CSV table of C-alpha atoms in Angstrom, one decimal:
chain,number,residue,atom,x,y,z
A,1,UNK,CA,-17.2,-1.9,-7.5
A,2,UNK,CA,-13.6,-0.7,-7.3
A,3,UNK,CA,-11.0,-3.0,-8.8
A,4,UNK,CA,-7.4,-2.7,-7.5
A,5,UNK,CA,-4.4,-4.0,-9.3
A,6,UNK,CA,-0.9,-4.1,-7.7
A,7,UNK,CA,2.4,-4.3,-9.6
A,8,UNK,CA,6.1,-3.9,-9.0
A,9,UNK,CA,6.8,-6.8,-6.7
A,10,UNK,CA,9.8,-9.1,-7.3
A,11,UNK,CA,13.0,-10.5,-5.9
A,12,UNK,CA,15.5,-8.0,-4.5
A,13,UNK,CA,18.7,-8.3,-2.4
A,14,UNK,CA,18.9,-7.1,1.1
A,15,UNK,CA,19.4,-3.3,1.2
A,16,UNK,CA,17.7,-2.9,-2.2
A,17,UNK,CA,14.6,-1.0,-3.2
A,18,UNK,CA,11.3,-1.6,-4.9
A,19,UNK,CA,8.4,0.5,-5.9
A,20,UNK,CA,4.9,-0.9,-5.8
A,21,UNK,CA,2.1,0.6,-7.7
A,22,UNK,CA,-1.7,0.3,-7.2
A,23,UNK,CA,-4.1,1.3,-9.9
A,24,UNK,CA,-7.9,1.1,-10.3
A,25,UNK,CA,-8.7,0.4,-13.9
A,26,UNK,CA,-11.6,2.5,-15.1
A,27,UNK,CA,-11.6,4.6,-11.9
A,28,UNK,CA,-9.6,7.2,-10.0
A,29,UNK,CA,-8.6,7.0,-6.4
A,30,UNK,CA,-9.3,10.6,-5.4
A,31,UNK,CA,-12.1,9.7,-3.1
A,32,UNK,CA,-10.5,6.7,-1.5
A,33,UNK,CA,-8.2,6.2,1.4
A,34,UNK,CA,-5.6,3.7,0.3
A,35,UNK,CA,-3.5,1.4,2.4
A,36,UNK,CA,-0.8,-1.2,1.9
A,37,UNK,CA,-0.9,-4.4,3.9
A,38,UNK,CA,1.4,-7.4,3.8
A,39,UNK,CA,1.4,-11.0,4.8
A,40,UNK,CA,4.5,-13.1,5.3
A,41,UNK,CA,4.3,-17.0,5.4
A,42,UNK,CA,3.2,-18.1,8.9
A,43,UNK,CA,2.6,-14.5,10.1
A,44,UNK,CA,-0.5,-12.4,10.5
A,45,UNK,CA,-1.4,-9.8,8.0
A,46,UNK,CA,-0.2,-6.4,9.0
A,47,UNK,CA,-0.8,-2.8,7.9
A,48,UNK,CA,2.3,-1.2,6.3
A,49,UNK,CA,1.2,2.3,5.3
A,50,UNK,CA,-1.8,4.4,4.3
A,51,UNK,CA,-2.6,7.6,2.6
A,52,UNK,CA,-5.7,9.7,2.9
A,53,UNK,CA,-7.6,11.6,0.2
A,54,UNK,CA,-5.7,14.8,1.3
A,55,UNK,CA,-2.3,12.9,1.2
A,56,UNK,CA,-2.1,12.5,5.0
A,57,UNK,CA,0.0,9.4,5.7
A,58,UNK,CA,0.8,6.9,8.3
A,59,UNK,CA,3.3,4.1,8.6
A,60,UNK,CA,4.0,1.0,10.7
A,61,UNK,CA,6.9,1.4,13.0
A,62,UNK,CA,8.8,-1.4,11.3
A,63,UNK,CA,8.9,0.6,8.0
A,64,UNK,CA,8.9,4.2,9.1
A,65,UNK,CA,11.8,6.0,7.5
A,66,UNK,CA,12.3,3.4,4.9
A,67,UNK,CA,9.0,3.3,3.0
A,68,UNK,CA,7.1,6.2,1.4
A,69,UNK,CA,3.5,6.1,0.2
A,70,UNK,CA,2.3,8.7,-2.3
A,71,UNK,CA,-0.3,9.4,-4.9
A,72,UNK,CA,0.2,10.5,-8.4
A,73,UNK,CA,-1.1,14.1,-9.2
A,74,UNK,CA,-4.1,12.8,-11.1
A,75,UNK,CA,-5.0,10.2,-8.4
A,76,UNK,CA,-4.8,7.4,-10.9
A,77,UNK,CA,-2.3,5.4,-8.8
A,78,UNK,CA,-0.8,5.0,-5.3
A,79,UNK,CA,2.8,4.1,-4.9
A,80,UNK,CA,4.8,2.5,-2.1
A,81,UNK,CA,8.5,3.2,-2.4
A,82,UNK,CA,10.4,0.7,-0.3
A,83,UNK,CA,14.1,1.3,0.5
A,84,UNK,CA,16.6,-0.5,2.6
A,85,UNK,CA,14.7,-3.7,2.3
A,86,UNK,CA,15.4,-6.7,4.6
A,87,UNK,CA,14.3,-10.3,4.8
A,88,UNK,CA,11.6,-9.3,7.2
A,89,UNK,CA,9.9,-7.3,4.5
A,90,UNK,CA,9.3,-10.4,2.4
A,91,UNK,CA,5.6,-11.2,1.9
A,92,UNK,CA,2.6,-10.6,-0.3
A,93,UNK,CA,1.7,-6.9,-0.5
A,94,UNK,CA,-1.9,-5.9,-0.9
A,95,UNK,CA,-3.3,-2.6,-2.0
A,96,UNK,CA,-6.6,-1.8,-0.2
A,97,UNK,CA,-9.1,1.1,-0.3
A,98,UNK,CA,-12.1,2.6,1.4
A,99,UNK,CA,-14.5,5.3,0.2
A,100,UNK,CA,-13.4,8.3,2.4
A,101,UNK,CA,-14.0,11.5,0.3
A,102,UNK,CA,-13.8,13.9,3.2
A,103,UNK,CA,-11.4,12.4,5.7
A,104,UNK,CA,-8.0,14.1,6.0
A,105,UNK,CA,-6.5,11.1,7.9
A,106,UNK,CA,-6.0,7.4,7.3
A,107,UNK,CA,-5.7,4.5,9.5
A,108,UNK,CA,-4.5,0.9,9.1
A,109,UNK,CA,-6.9,-0.2,11.8
A,110,UNK,CA,-9.9,0.2,9.6
A,111,UNK,CA,-11.7,-2.7,7.8
A,112,UNK,CA,-11.0,-2.0,4.1
A,113,UNK,CA,-13.7,-2.9,1.6
A,114,UNK,CA,-11.6,-3.2,-1.6
A,115,UNK,CA,-8.6,-5.4,-2.0
A,116,UNK,CA,-6.2,-6.1,-4.8
A,117,UNK,CA,-4.9,-9.6,-5.7
A,118,UNK,CA,-1.5,-8.9,-4.1
A,119,UNK,CA,2.1,-8.8,-5.4
A,120,UNK,CA,4.9,-10.9,-4.0
A,121,UNK,CA,8.0,-9.2,-2.6
A,122,UNK,CA,10.9,-11.4,-1.8
A,123,UNK,CA,14.1,-10.0,-0.1
A,124,UNK,CA,16.9,-12.5,-0.3
A,125,UNK,CA,20.5,-12.8,-1.3
């Protein structure tokens, strides 16, 4: 059973940046496609970004050009660098993963088996 732990959320002013981290204590993420989802109050959960085992990436249109997803070289963590944040980026951000050892692509339309507990991101002045 893969456990995912997010960190790095917080309160930031509009235009600011945050970097979220996702780790899997006791495991590595080298065989898992990993995605970030978010949910704002009163809104449906939405996929933000994903990264495949070969570091192929995809982004929601709303964050493309502002957010960057990456893996650390040892595949012990996945990061979401978020720049130029705005109030619409406020929400709980979840790290999710699926076992995909041979897939070069990722998708945010998949049903992900493993979920972290989420980390709150609040963009406000």
